[in-house]
Each structure stands twice: as C-alpha cells, then as structure tokens.
Coordinates of C-alpha atoms and ligand atoms in Angstrom, one line a residue:
M1471 CA -23.8 -31.0 -4.8
A1472 CA -21.0 -29.7 -6.4
T1473 CA -20.6 -30.6 -9.7
K1474 CA -17.0 -30.6 -11.9
S1475 CA -17.2 -27.9 -14.8
K1476 CA -15.1 -27.3 -17.6
F1477 CA -13.8 -23.9 -15.8
Q1478 CA -12.9 -24.1 -12.3
A1479 CA -11.4 -21.3 -9.8
I1480 CA -7.6 -21.7 -10.2
R1481 CA -5.9 -23.4 -7.6
G1482 CA -5.2 -21.6 -4.3
T1483 CA -8.6 -19.2 -5.2
R1484 CA -12.0 -19.7 -4.3
D1485 CA -15.3 -18.4 -4.2
L1486 CA -16.7 -16.9 -1.1
L1487 CA -20.3 -17.8 -1.3
P1488 CA -23.3 -16.7 0.8
P1489 CA -24.3 -17.5 3.7
E1490 CA -20.3 -17.3 4.6
T1491 CA -19.8 -13.7 3.1
A1492 CA -22.3 -12.6 5.8
L1493 CA -19.2 -13.3 8.3
W1494 CA -16.6 -11.5 6.1
N1495 CA -19.0 -8.6 5.7
H1496 CA -19.5 -8.5 9.5
V1497 CA -15.4 -8.9 10.4
E1498 CA -15.0 -6.0 7.8
Q1499 CA -17.7 -4.0 9.3
T1500 CA -16.2 -4.2 12.5
A1501 CA -12.8 -3.5 11.4
H1502 CA -14.5 -0.2 9.7
S1503 CA -15.8 0.7 12.7
V1504 CA -13.4 0.0 15.7
F1505 CA -10.8 1.5 13.5
G1506 CA -12.3 4.7 12.8
T1507 CA -13.0 4.8 16.3
F1508 CA -9.5 5.2 16.8
A1509 CA -9.4 8.2 13.8
F1510 CA -7.9 5.8 10.9
G1511 CA -9.0 6.6 7.8
E1512 CA -9.7 4.4 4.9
I1513 CA -7.4 3.8 1.9
R1514 CA -7.8 2.0 -1.2
P1515 CA -4.6 1.5 -3.5
P1516 CA -4.7 -0.7 -6.7
V1517 CA -4.1 -4.5 -6.6
F1518 CA -1.5 -3.9 -9.0
E1519 CA 1.6 -1.8 -9.3
P1520 CA 4.9 -1.9 -11.0
T1521 CA 7.0 -4.9 -10.1
E1522 CA 10.1 -2.8 -8.9
L1523 CA 8.0 -1.1 -6.0
F1524 CA 7.8 -4.8 -4.5
A1525 CA 10.9 -5.9 -5.5
R1526 CA 12.5 -2.6 -3.6
A1527 CA 10.0 -2.8 -0.7
V1528 CA 9.4 -6.1 0.3
G1529 CA 12.7 -7.4 -1.0
G1530 CA 14.2 -8.6 -4.3
D1531 CA 15.8 -11.9 -2.3
T1532 CA 12.7 -12.5 -0.1
D1533 CA 10.3 -15.4 -1.2
I1534 CA 7.5 -13.4 -1.6
V1535 CA 9.2 -11.2 -4.5
S1536 CA 11.5 -13.8 -5.9
K1537 CA 8.8 -16.8 -6.5
E1538 CA 5.6 -16.1 -5.5
M1539 CA 4.6 -12.7 -7.4
Y1540 CA 2.0 -12.7 -10.2
T1541 CA 3.9 -10.9 -12.7
F1542 CA 3.0 -9.5 -16.0
K1543 CA 3.8 -6.7 -18.9
D1544 CA 1.3 -4.3 -19.6
Y1545 CA 1.2 -4.2 -23.2
D1546 CA -2.2 -1.8 -23.5
S1547 CA -0.4 1.5 -23.9
S1548 CA 0.5 0.1 -27.9
Q1549 CA -2.1 -1.9 -29.3
E1550 CA -1.1 -1.8 -33.2
L1551 CA 2.6 -1.9 -31.8
Q1552 CA 2.1 -5.5 -30.2
G1553 CA -0.2 -6.7 -32.9
L1554 CA 2.9 -6.1 -35.3
W1555 CA 5.1 -7.3 -32.6
I1556 CA 3.2 -10.6 -32.6
L1557 CA 2.8 -10.9 -36.1
I1558 CA 6.7 -10.6 -36.9
F1559 CA 7.8 -12.7 -33.5
S1560 CA 5.3 -15.5 -35.4
A1561 CA 6.1 -15.4 -38.8
K1562 CA 7.4 -18.3 -40.3
D1563 CA 10.6 -18.5 -42.3
P1564 CA 9.4 -16.9 -45.9
K1565 CA 9.6 -19.0 -48.7
T1566 CA 8.9 -16.9 -51.6
Q1567 CA 9.7 -13.7 -52.9
D1568 CA 6.3 -12.3 -52.2
E1569 CA 6.2 -13.7 -48.8
T1570 CA 9.9 -11.9 -48.2
L1571 CA 8.5 -8.8 -49.4
D1572 CA 5.8 -8.8 -47.1
L1573 CA 7.9 -9.4 -44.1
A1574 CA 10.0 -6.7 -45.2
K1575 CA 6.6 -4.5 -45.2
L1576 CA 5.7 -5.5 -41.7
A1577 CA 9.2 -5.0 -40.3
G1578 CA 8.5 -1.4 -42.0
K1579 CA 5.5 -0.7 -40.8
L1580 CA 6.6 -1.9 -37.4
I1581 CA 9.9 0.4 -37.6
A1582 CA 7.6 3.4 -38.1
V1583 CA 4.9 2.6 -35.5
G1584 CA 7.6 2.1 -33.1
R1585 CA 9.6 5.4 -33.9
S1586 CA 6.3 7.3 -33.4
A1587 CA 5.8 5.7 -29.9
L1588 CA 9.2 6.5 -29.1
E1589 CA 8.2 10.2 -29.9
S1590 CA 4.4 10.1 -28.2
G1591 CA 5.9 8.6 -25.0
Q1592 CA 3.7 5.0 -25.3
L1593 CA 7.4 3.0 -26.0
S1594 CA 10.1 3.8 -23.5
K1595 CA 13.3 5.8 -25.1
T1596 CA 15.7 3.1 -23.3
P1597 CA 19.2 2.3 -25.2
E1598 CA 17.7 -1.2 -25.4
N1599 CA 14.6 0.1 -27.6
L1600 CA 16.7 2.6 -29.7
R1601 CA 19.2 -0.2 -30.5
A1602 CA 16.6 -2.9 -31.2
L1603 CA 14.2 -0.5 -33.8
D1604 CA 17.9 0.0 -35.4
Q1605 CA 18.8 -3.6 -35.6
I1606 CA 14.9 -4.4 -37.2
E1607 CA 15.6 -1.7 -39.8
L1608 CA 19.2 -3.6 -40.5
Y1609 CA 17.6 -7.0 -41.3
A1610 CA 14.4 -5.7 -42.7
S1611 CA 16.6 -3.7 -45.2
K1612 CA 18.1 -6.8 -46.1
L1613 CA 15.0 -8.7 -47.1
P1614 CA 14.4 -7.3 -50.5
G1615 CA 17.6 -7.5 -52.0
I1616 CA 17.3 -11.4 -50.8
A1617 CA 13.8 -11.5 -52.4
N1618 CA 15.6 -10.4 -55.7
Q1619 CA 18.7 -12.8 -55.4
G1620 CA 16.7 -15.8 -55.1
Q1621 CA 15.6 -16.3 -51.4
R1622 CA 19.0 -18.1 -50.8
E1623 CA 19.7 -16.2 -47.1
T1624 CA 16.0 -15.9 -46.1
G1625 CA 16.5 -18.2 -42.7
P1626 CA 19.3 -16.3 -41.2
V1627 CA 18.1 -12.7 -41.8
A1628 CA 14.2 -13.7 -40.8
A1629 CA 15.5 -15.4 -37.3
A1630 CA 17.8 -12.3 -36.6
L1631 CA 14.9 -10.2 -37.4
R1632 CA 12.8 -12.1 -35.2
D1633 CA 15.6 -11.6 -32.7
A1634 CA 15.6 -8.4 -32.8
V1635 CA 12.2 -8.1 -32.0
T1636 CA 11.9 -9.6 -29.1
E1637 CA 14.8 -7.3 -27.6
L1638 CA 11.9 -4.8 -28.0
D1639 CA 10.6 -4.1 -24.4
L1640 CA 7.0 -2.9 -25.2
G1641 CA 5.5 -2.3 -21.9
D1642 CA 5.9 -2.1 -18.2
E1643 CA 6.2 -5.1 -15.8
L1644 CA 3.7 -5.0 -13.4
S1645 CA 2.8 -7.4 -10.6
L1646 CA -0.5 -8.0 -8.5
R1647 CA 0.2 -7.0 -4.7
P1648 CA 1.5 -9.9 -2.4
E1649 CA 0.8 -7.2 0.5
A1650 CA -0.2 -3.8 0.8
T1651 CA 2.5 -1.9 2.9
A1652 CA 4.5 -0.6 -0.3
S1653 CA 1.1 0.6 -1.8
V1654 CA 0.5 2.6 0.8
C1655 CA 3.9 3.8 1.2
R1656 CA 4.1 4.9 -2.1
A1657 CA 0.7 6.6 -2.2
Y1658 CA 2.0 8.7 0.7
I1659 CA 5.0 9.6 -1.5
E1660 CA 2.9 10.4 -4.4
H1661 CA 0.1 12.5 -2.8
G1662 CA 2.6 14.5 -0.8
M1663 CA 1.0 13.5 2.7
Q1664 CA 3.6 14.5 4.8
Q1665 CA 2.2 18.2 4.3
L1666 CA -0.9 16.3 6.0
P1667 CA -1.5 16.7 10.1
Q1668 CA 1.1 14.3 11.3
P1669 CA 1.0 11.3 12.0
V1670 CA -1.4 10.0 8.8
K1671 CA -3.3 6.9 10.2
V1672 CA -4.6 4.6 7.3
Y1673 CA -5.8 1.2 7.1
Y1674 CA -7.1 -0.8 3.7
M1675 CA -8.9 -4.4 3.3
G1676 CA -8.3 -6.4 0.1
P1677 CA -7.2 -9.2 -1.8
M1678 CA -3.5 -9.6 -1.9
F1679 CA -1.6 -12.6 -3.9
R1680 CA 0.7 -14.6 -3.5
R1681 CA 2.2 -18.1 -5.5
E1682 CA 2.5 -20.1 -2.7
R1683 CA 1.8 -24.2 -1.6
P1684 CA -2.0 -24.0 -1.0
Q1685 CA -3.3 -25.7 2.1
K1686 CA -5.8 -24.6 4.6
G1687 CA -5.5 -21.3 5.9
R1688 CA -3.0 -20.6 3.2
Y1689 CA -4.1 -19.5 -0.4
R1690 CA -2.9 -17.4 -3.7
Q1691 CA -5.3 -14.7 -3.5
F1692 CA -6.2 -14.0 -0.1
Y1693 CA -7.4 -11.0 1.9
Q1694 CA -5.5 -8.7 4.4
I1695 CA -7.1 -6.2 6.8
G1696 CA -4.1 -3.7 7.6
A1697 CA -3.2 -0.5 9.1
E1698 CA -0.1 1.9 8.7
V1699 CA 1.1 5.1 10.6
L1700 CA 3.4 7.4 8.8
G1701 CA 4.9 10.3 9.6
G1702 CA 7.7 12.1 11.6
S1703 CA 7.6 10.2 15.1
D1704 CA 8.1 7.0 16.2
A1705 CA 6.8 7.2 19.7
P1706 CA 6.4 4.3 21.5
A1707 CA 2.6 5.4 22.6
I1708 CA 1.9 4.9 18.6
D1709 CA 3.5 1.4 18.6
A1710 CA 1.3 0.4 21.6
E1711 CA -1.9 2.3 20.5
V1712 CA -1.8 0.7 16.7
I1713 CA -1.1 -2.5 18.7
E1714 CA -4.2 -1.6 21.5
M1715 CA -6.3 -1.3 18.2
V1716 CA -5.8 -4.7 16.7
M1717 CA -6.3 -6.5 20.2
T1718 CA -9.4 -4.1 20.5
F1719 CA -10.5 -5.3 17.0
F1720 CA -9.8 -9.3 17.4
D1721 CA -12.2 -8.8 20.9
R1722 CA -14.8 -7.0 19.0
V1723 CA -15.0 -9.4 16.5
G1724 CA -15.3 -12.4 18.8
L1725 CA -12.0 -13.8 18.2
S1726 CA -11.3 -15.0 22.0
D1727 CA -8.1 -16.9 23.0
V1728 CA -5.3 -15.2 20.7
E1729 CA -1.9 -14.6 22.0
L1730 CA 0.3 -11.3 21.1
D1731 CA 3.9 -11.6 21.2
I1732 CA 6.0 -9.0 20.9
N1733 CA 10.0 -8.3 20.6
S1734 CA 12.4 -5.5 19.7
I1735 CA 14.8 -6.2 16.8
G1736 CA 17.0 -3.2 17.2
H1737 CA 18.0 -1.2 14.7
N1738 CA 20.4 -1.5 11.5
A1739 CA 23.5 0.9 13.1
P1740 CA 26.8 -0.9 13.7
D1741 CA 25.9 -0.7 17.6
C1742 CA 22.8 -2.4 17.3
R1743 CA 21.6 -5.0 14.9
P1744 CA 24.0 -5.9 13.0
A1745 CA 26.2 -6.3 15.9
Y1746 CA 23.9 -8.9 17.2
V1747 CA 23.9 -10.8 14.1
Q1748 CA 27.4 -11.0 13.8
K1749 CA 27.5 -12.9 17.3
L1750 CA 24.7 -15.0 16.2
K1751 CA 26.4 -16.0 13.4
A1752 CA 29.3 -16.9 15.3
A1753 CA 27.0 -18.9 17.6
L1754 CA 25.6 -20.4 14.9
E1755 CA 28.8 -21.7 13.2
Q1756 CA 29.5 -23.2 16.3
V1757 CA 26.6 -25.6 16.0
K1758 CA 26.0 -25.9 12.2
D1759 CA 26.6 -29.6 12.1
K1760 CA 23.6 -30.2 14.4
L1761 CA 21.3 -27.6 12.3
G1762 CA 19.0 -28.7 9.2
A1763 CA 20.2 -28.1 5.6
D1764 CA 18.1 -25.0 5.4
S1765 CA 19.5 -23.5 8.7
Q1766 CA 22.6 -23.8 7.5
R1767 CA 22.1 -22.4 4.2
R1768 CA 20.3 -19.4 6.3
I1769 CA 23.8 -19.1 8.6
E1770 CA 25.1 -17.4 5.5
T1771 CA 21.9 -15.9 3.7
N1772 CA 20.1 -14.4 6.6
P1773 CA 21.1 -15.8 10.4
L1774 CA 18.2 -14.1 11.8
R1775 CA 15.6 -16.6 10.1
V1776 CA 17.2 -19.4 11.7
L1777 CA 15.4 -18.3 14.6
D1778 CA 12.0 -18.8 12.7
S1779 CA 12.7 -22.9 12.5
K1780 CA 9.9 -24.9 13.4
L1781 CA 12.1 -28.0 13.3
E1782 CA 11.8 -30.0 16.1
R1783 CA 15.5 -31.3 16.9
E1784 CA 16.6 -27.7 16.3
Q1785 CA 14.8 -26.6 18.9
A1786 CA 16.8 -27.0 22.1
I1787 CA 19.6 -25.6 19.7
I1788 CA 18.1 -22.3 19.3
A1789 CA 17.2 -21.9 22.8
T1790 CA 20.8 -21.3 23.7
L1791 CA 21.6 -18.8 21.1
P1792 CA 22.3 -15.0 21.9
R1793 CA 19.2 -12.8 22.3
I1794 CA 18.6 -9.7 20.6
A1795 CA 17.0 -8.0 23.8
D1796 CA 20.8 -8.4 25.6
H1797 CA 22.3 -6.5 22.3
L1798 CA 19.9 -3.7 21.8
C1799 CA 21.6 -0.3 21.5
T1800 CA 20.7 2.2 24.3
E1801 CA 17.8 4.1 22.2
C1802 CA 16.3 1.0 20.9
A1803 CA 16.3 -0.6 24.3
A1804 CA 14.5 2.1 25.9
H1805 CA 12.2 2.4 23.1
Y1806 CA 11.0 -1.5 24.0
A1807 CA 10.9 -0.7 27.5
A1808 CA 8.5 2.3 26.8
V1809 CA 6.5 0.1 24.4
K1810 CA 5.8 -2.2 27.2
R1811 CA 5.3 -0.1 29.6
Q1812 CA 2.8 1.5 27.4
L1813 CA 1.0 -1.7 26.3
E1814 CA 0.6 -2.5 30.0
L1815 CA -1.3 1.2 30.5
R1816 CA -3.8 0.2 28.2
G1817 CA -4.3 -3.1 29.8
V1818 CA -2.7 -5.3 26.3
F1819 CA -1.6 -8.7 27.7
F1820 CA 1.5 -9.5 25.6
K1821 CA 4.4 -12.3 25.3
E1822 CA 7.8 -11.2 25.0
N1823 CA 9.1 -13.4 22.0
W1824 CA 12.9 -13.1 21.3
R1825 CA 12.5 -15.3 18.3
L1826 CA 10.0 -13.1 16.7
V1827 CA 12.4 -11.2 13.3
R1828 CA 12.4 -9.6 10.2
G1829 CA 14.8 -10.4 7.8
L1830 CA 14.5 -7.1 5.9
D1831 CA 17.0 -4.1 6.9
Y1832 CA 14.4 -1.1 7.2
Y1833 CA 12.4 -3.4 9.7
M1834 CA 13.1 -2.2 13.1
R1835 CA 12.6 -2.0 16.9
T1836 CA 8.9 -3.1 17.3
T1837 CA 7.8 -6.3 15.9
F1838 CA 4.2 -8.1 16.7
E1839 CA 2.5 -11.1 15.7
I1840 CA -0.9 -12.5 16.8
T1841 CA -1.8 -16.2 16.8
A1842 CA -4.6 -18.1 17.2
K1843 CA -6.1 -21.1 18.6
G1844 CA -7.0 -24.0 16.3
L1845 CA -5.5 -23.1 12.9
G1846 CA -3.1 -25.9 12.9
S1847 CA 0.4 -25.0 11.9
Q1848 CA -0.8 -21.7 9.8
N1849 CA -2.1 -20.1 13.3
A1850 CA -0.7 -16.5 12.8
V1851 CA -3.5 -14.3 11.9
C1852 CA -1.9 -11.0 12.4
G1853 CA 2.0 -10.1 11.7
G1854 CA 3.3 -6.3 12.4
G1855 CA 6.0 -4.0 13.1
R1856 CA 7.9 -0.8 12.5
Y1857 CA 9.7 0.1 9.3
D1858 CA 11.2 3.3 9.8
G1859 CA 13.0 4.0 6.6
L1860 CA 10.8 2.2 4.3
V1861 CA 9.2 5.3 2.8
E1862 CA 12.7 7.1 2.0
L1863 CA 13.9 3.7 0.7
L1864 CA 11.2 4.1 -2.0
G1865 CA 12.3 8.0 -2.8
G1866 CA 10.2 9.9 -0.3
P1867 CA 11.4 11.8 2.5
P1868 CA 12.5 10.4 5.8
T1869 CA 9.3 9.2 7.6
K1870 CA 8.8 6.8 10.6
G1871 CA 6.2 4.2 10.2
I1872 CA 4.6 1.0 11.8
G1873 CA 1.4 -1.1 10.8
F1874 CA 0.2 -4.5 11.0
A1875 CA -1.7 -6.9 8.6
I1876 CA -4.5 -9.1 9.6
G1877 CA -5.0 -12.3 7.3
E1878 CA -8.5 -12.2 7.0
D1879 CA -9.3 -15.4 5.5
R1880 CA -7.4 -17.2 8.8
L1881 CA -9.3 -15.1 11.0
I1882 CA -12.8 -16.1 9.5
L1883 CA -11.5 -20.0 9.6
S1884 CA -10.7 -19.5 13.4
L1885 CA -14.0 -17.6 14.2
Q1886 CA -16.0 -20.7 12.3
E1887 CA -13.9 -23.4 14.6
N1888 CA -14.7 -21.8 17.2
G1889 CA -18.5 -21.8 16.7
K1890 CA -18.9 -17.6 15.8
G1891 CA -19.8 -18.8 11.8
A1892 CA -22.6 -16.4 10.1
A1893 CA -26.2 -17.7 10.8
P1894 CA -27.8 -19.4 7.7
Q1895 CA -29.1 -16.6 5.8
G1896 CA -32.9 -16.5 6.1
R1897 CA -35.8 -14.4 4.8
D1898 CA -37.7 -12.2 7.0
V1899 CA -40.9 -12.4 4.7
Y1900 CA -41.6 -15.1 2.0
I1901 CA -44.6 -13.5 -0.3
A1902 CA -46.9 -16.2 -1.2
W1903 CA -49.2 -14.7 -4.1
M1904 CA -51.9 -16.1 -6.2
G1905 CA -54.0 -14.2 -8.6
E1906 CA -53.0 -11.0 -11.0
R1907 CA -54.8 -8.6 -8.6
A1908 CA -52.8 -10.0 -5.5
Y1909 CA -49.5 -10.4 -7.6
A1910 CA -49.9 -5.8 -7.8
T1911 CA -50.4 -5.9 -4.1
A1912 CA -47.3 -8.2 -3.4
V1913 CA -45.3 -5.9 -5.4
R1914 CA -46.0 -2.8 -3.6
A1915 CA -46.2 -4.9 0.0
A1916 CA -42.4 -6.1 -1.0
K1917 CA -41.4 -2.4 -1.8
D1918 CA -43.0 -1.4 1.7
L1919 CA -41.8 -4.2 3.6
R1920 CA -38.1 -3.4 1.7
N1921 CA -38.1 0.0 2.8
A1922 CA -38.7 -0.6 6.4
G1923 CA -35.2 -2.7 6.1
F1924 CA -37.0 -6.5 6.2
S1925 CA -35.9 -8.9 3.8
V1926 CA -38.5 -10.1 1.5
E1927 CA -38.6 -13.3 -1.0
L1928 CA -41.4 -12.3 -3.9
P1929 CA -41.6 -15.3 -6.3
P1930 CA -41.8 -14.1 -9.7
T1931 CA -44.1 -16.3 -11.3
E1932 CA -47.5 -17.4 -9.3
L1933 CA -47.1 -20.9 -7.4
K1934 CA -49.9 -22.7 -5.4
F1935 CA -50.2 -21.7 -1.9
G1936 CA -48.9 -25.3 -1.1
K1937 CA -46.1 -25.2 -2.9
A1938 CA -44.9 -21.8 -2.1
L1939 CA -45.0 -22.4 1.6
E1940 CA -42.8 -25.0 1.0
R1941 CA -40.7 -23.0 -0.7
A1942 CA -40.8 -20.5 1.8
D1943 CA -39.7 -23.2 4.7
K1944 CA -36.8 -24.2 2.4
L1945 CA -35.5 -20.6 2.4
G1946 CA -35.4 -20.3 6.0
S1947 CA -38.4 -17.7 6.1
R1948 CA -39.6 -16.7 9.3
Y1949 CA -42.9 -15.8 8.1
A1950 CA -45.2 -16.2 4.9
L1951 CA -47.3 -13.6 4.1
I1952 CA -50.5 -15.0 2.1
L1953 CA -52.0 -12.8 -0.8
G1954 CA -54.8 -14.0 -2.7
D1955 CA -57.6 -12.0 -4.5
N1956 CA -59.9 -12.8 -1.3
E1957 CA -57.3 -11.2 1.4
V1958 CA -56.8 -8.1 -1.3
S1959 CA -60.5 -7.5 -1.5
E1960 CA -61.1 -7.7 2.1
G1961 CA -58.1 -5.5 3.1
S1962 CA -57.1 -8.3 5.5
W1963 CA -53.7 -9.9 5.2
T1964 CA -52.9 -13.6 6.4
L1965 CA -49.2 -14.1 8.1
K1966 CA -48.0 -17.3 8.6
T1967 CA -45.3 -18.2 11.3
L1968 CA -44.0 -20.9 9.5
A1969 CA -41.7 -22.2 12.7
D1970 CA -45.3 -23.1 14.7
G1971 CA -47.5 -22.7 11.5
T1972 CA -50.3 -20.2 13.7
Q1973 CA -51.5 -17.7 11.2
Q1974 CA -52.8 -14.1 12.0
K1975 CA -54.8 -11.4 10.0
F1976 CA -53.7 -8.0 9.7
T1977 CA -54.6 -4.9 7.6
E1978 CA -51.9 -3.6 5.9
P1979 CA -50.5 -0.6 8.2
E1980 CA -51.2 -3.3 11.2
L1981 CA -49.2 -6.0 9.7
L1982 CA -45.8 -3.3 8.9
E1983 CA -46.3 -2.0 12.9
F1984 CA -46.2 -6.2 13.8
L1985 CA -43.2 -6.7 12.0
K1986 CA -41.4 -3.5 13.4
S1987 CA -42.2 -4.2 17.0
V1988 CA -41.1 -8.2 16.4
K1989 CA -37.7 -6.2 15.1
A1990 CA -37.6 -3.7 18.0
S1991 CA -38.0 -6.2 20.5
G1992 CA -34.5 -7.4 19.3
E1993 CA -35.6 -11.0 17.7
R1994 CA -34.1 -11.9 14.6
L1995 CA -36.9 -11.7 12.3
Ligands
AMP2125 P1 2.9 -10.8 6.3 O1 2.2 -10.0 5.1 O2 3.3 -11.8 5.3 O3 3.1 -11.0 7.4 O4 1.3 -12.0 6.5 C1 0.4 -11.0 7.7 C2 -0.7 -12.1 7.8 O5 -1.6 -12.3 6.4 C3 -0.5 -13.6 7.9 O6 -0.1 -13.5 9.6 C4 -1.2 -14.3 7.8 O7 -2.3 -14.2 8.8 C5 -1.5 -13.5 6.1 N1 -1.5 -14.7 5.1 C6 0.0 -14.3 4.5 N2 0.0 -15.0 3.5 C7 -1.3 -15.5 3.6 C8 -1.7 -16.8 2.5 N3 -1.0 -17.5 1.5 N4 -2.8 -17.2 2.6 C9 -3.6 -17.1 3.4 N5 -3.2 -16.0 4.8 C10 -2.0 -15.7 4.4

C-alpha cells in the first residue's frame, strides 16, 4: 500500500522501481547493442550546461527555452563572497551606531573579497560587476559618517547598499538540459572532433528536464535515447541509415505497430523554405478568420507551426494549404528523393507527411517522427532531423548533422500496453537454512551459486523452515535449497521446486550441475 509521506517525488518526476526497471535495462541494453552494430559510440555529456548553450541551440523563443527550463545560478565559485552577499542583502536597516558600523565593516569585507575574486577569476570582470563594487564602496564609505551624526540617513543608504549588492553577478547561469543535441555539438567542438575520421557517430541516453504540464507520457524529468551523426557529409545514405537504425532498434526491442513519417523542410535560402513560408503565410492570411486564436497568432510568429495544429475544425482548412514538397529548391528536392530511395533500398517503410515541420532555422531537409499505437495524444516516440549549421551556430566549424531522440518513457509505456512489460523479478534459489553450521555452508553455497550467475536470496537471520519456504514462495523463487545441520553433515542437500512441491537430493557439485543444466535448457530459472 502506498502511503502519503512528508516528502514526495516532485510533480512530473517519478521513481522507476523494480521490476519495471528490468524493462528499462532491457531497452537500454538493446540500444547499446543495436547502435553498436551500426558502429556508433556512446557519449555521456553532463546534465547541466550554461543556459546560453540551450538558448542558442534550441532557440530563445521556443517554449522549451522561454518557459520550460530549470535554470539556476551556480554560486559555488565563491562561497565566502556568497555568504557576505547574503548577509548584506538580508540585513535590516541599522538602528544603532554599532549596527551601522557593523554593516560598514561587512561591506568593507565584501569589497575586499570581491576585488580579490575579480583578480583570481572567481568573479567575472564584467562592467556590471565593476560598477556594482564601486557603488558598494561608495555607500559603505558613507556609513561611518552617518553613525557619527546620530543615525539620521541610515535607511536610504542601507537600501542603496543592498541594491548595489544585488547588481553583483556572482555566478554562471546554468540549466538542466532539456535535450542533448546541444551538448553533443558543444562536445564535438570542445574536443576538436572534426579532426577524427568523419563522420562522428555517437549516441546517448539519460534524463532530460522540461517544466511541462505533466500527464500520461509527459513528465518533467523524462528519459531520451538519441544519436547524432556529425561531419562533413550530408549524403542521403547517412539520413537513411540513421532512420534504419532507429527502426531496427524498435523492432529488436519488440515495439511493433510503429509508423514512420518523413518530410523534407528544405533549407534556409531565398529560393527554398523562406519562399515557401511566404506563400504559406499569404495563404493563411486568406483563411485567417476560420482559424483558432493559436494559429492566428502563429501566422505572424511561426507560420510553419500552424501545420502542427491538432484542432479538429482547422484540419480541412490546413489540407488546402500549399505544401513544402512542391516548393523545394532543386538540391533539396534531389536530396529528399535520394533519401526516399535509400530508405526503400533498406526495406524501411515510411509515410510522407508534408505537415511534419520544425520551427528553427538551422533544421533543414530531412525530418522524421515515429509514432506508436496505444499512447493516446502523447504518441510520438521519436523525433529527428537534419540540422546542418547548428555546430557553426555554436561557434564550431561548418558541420553537417543529423540525429534523433527517442522518448524512453513513452517507449516503455507502449511496450507495457502491448503486453511486453517486465516479468516479475523472481529469485532462482532461496536458501532456507537453520543452525550455525548450516549457515556457514549457506553463505558458501550462496557465493558459489551467485558466481555461477544465479540470483540467490540468503535470509540474514535464521527462520523456521516453514516460514522460510513461505517467504521463498512470496518472493517468486523457483527453488528453495534446504540446509539444516543434518543435510550439512550428510553432504546431501535438498532442493525443493516451489511450483509443485517436489524435492530432490543432491551433493554440492551435483546441485550446481543440475541448476546449470536447467539454465542451459533455456528455461527461466
Ligand atoms: P523532442 O526532443 O521534443 O523532439 O522530443 C523527442 C521525443 O522525446 C518525443 O518524441 C517524446 O517521445 C519524448 N519527449 C519529449 N518531451 C517529453 C516529456 N516531457 N515527457 C516524456 N517524453 C518526452
């Protein structure tokens, strides 16, 4: 029974528990194995990065960056400065001469520590910080005089001092990652990966953080498994192979009934996407009155996003809008045709979906999305696409890139709904022991069985055999090994099959052989 405790997991986050975690491990092992066969290597970037990185890579005006990031100041670089900062910021207006002089002393200390932090690089030498320190010095220098003149102006001067202190920027602004492509591109640049044999093929898995409205299949901490190919080439075969890899993974993990939608969104040159967006905008203006408020707003801010609309009454109108496939430049049209051919060559089934778009400029050409049955409205399990230009946008060399991110939480939900959930986590062998001598043997037997790869439960305190067998049953154990002093002195151990209650006697080596032969026969122990 779940009980309500004082502390609970934060809304939108959850504990993944056994036996479900066995399914998570299975999914992740399958990803390691399948991606390995496509010669991808694993990258593990940190879960937090400078906010600026995401603002640039994901886009400052996207919902993700503008509303959904977990952002914080990293004060760790100067604990002492932070302490002084807090003391002055939270100080009350001084009432007595002594209090005024104390505040002046604190401010003096903050200035000294602040200036040396500027020198050592612990505090950034920004014009704002330099001005703030000057201001603090100015107001701090007024305090002793006020104290001597009977405390008349303390309030305003203390307030001005506090204001000056808040202007001091003590730390970097960091964010929990809302996605990992930005980090992978940052790492590519930071480690000079353009020097490596090209293209660089990496995959990652781990938690992402977005402050979205939680619902089934949508969490604030969720998990993605993704891959990126970065390098000098945008050959259509790269796009097709990346897609083939995701589809192979879904197949191997047992997610049937998925649909792959693909599209090309051209590129950001006057004769390609921007010209299409103009046409789309003009067409949307014509039907503006029939659209909902969100779509009306998007005509101005991001017309492509209107195509994402799920609003029932807009669907018939959207169906009549111009399609990007008819407006691609020659190179993009040829690239798209080649990607489709390459997919066919690989036996990958796809559906063209002209409404599949991405809102950011550096996304280009191939985009794709994979949806799974049985997930309701949150049915996208994977999104991906080409993003040539992103590495350059982040300060790296011109680099082509393509990648995808799978929503692991949704993938797991879908597997569970299709009856592919984890089997309850039973034990192979439960060791029911009684007596001092039996215990020593039980410890050794547990070690041998575990070394041979069996899962073993060894109760830490002595239990009557009846009680022990009851526990063994409750834990879903396949066998109970019964070890009493008699069994130990005779060297003949009893193994009970819990499903039917039958018992067999074995010597120690025979027992190991027997269990190994059951395992080798492919039965789950
Ligand atoms: P995106 O990075 O937005 O392209 O998302 C890629 C995939 O991650 C989606 O197709 C979802 O499966 C998954 N995803 C995105 N946001 C969430 C979330 N808040 N909770 C669970 N899964 C998510």
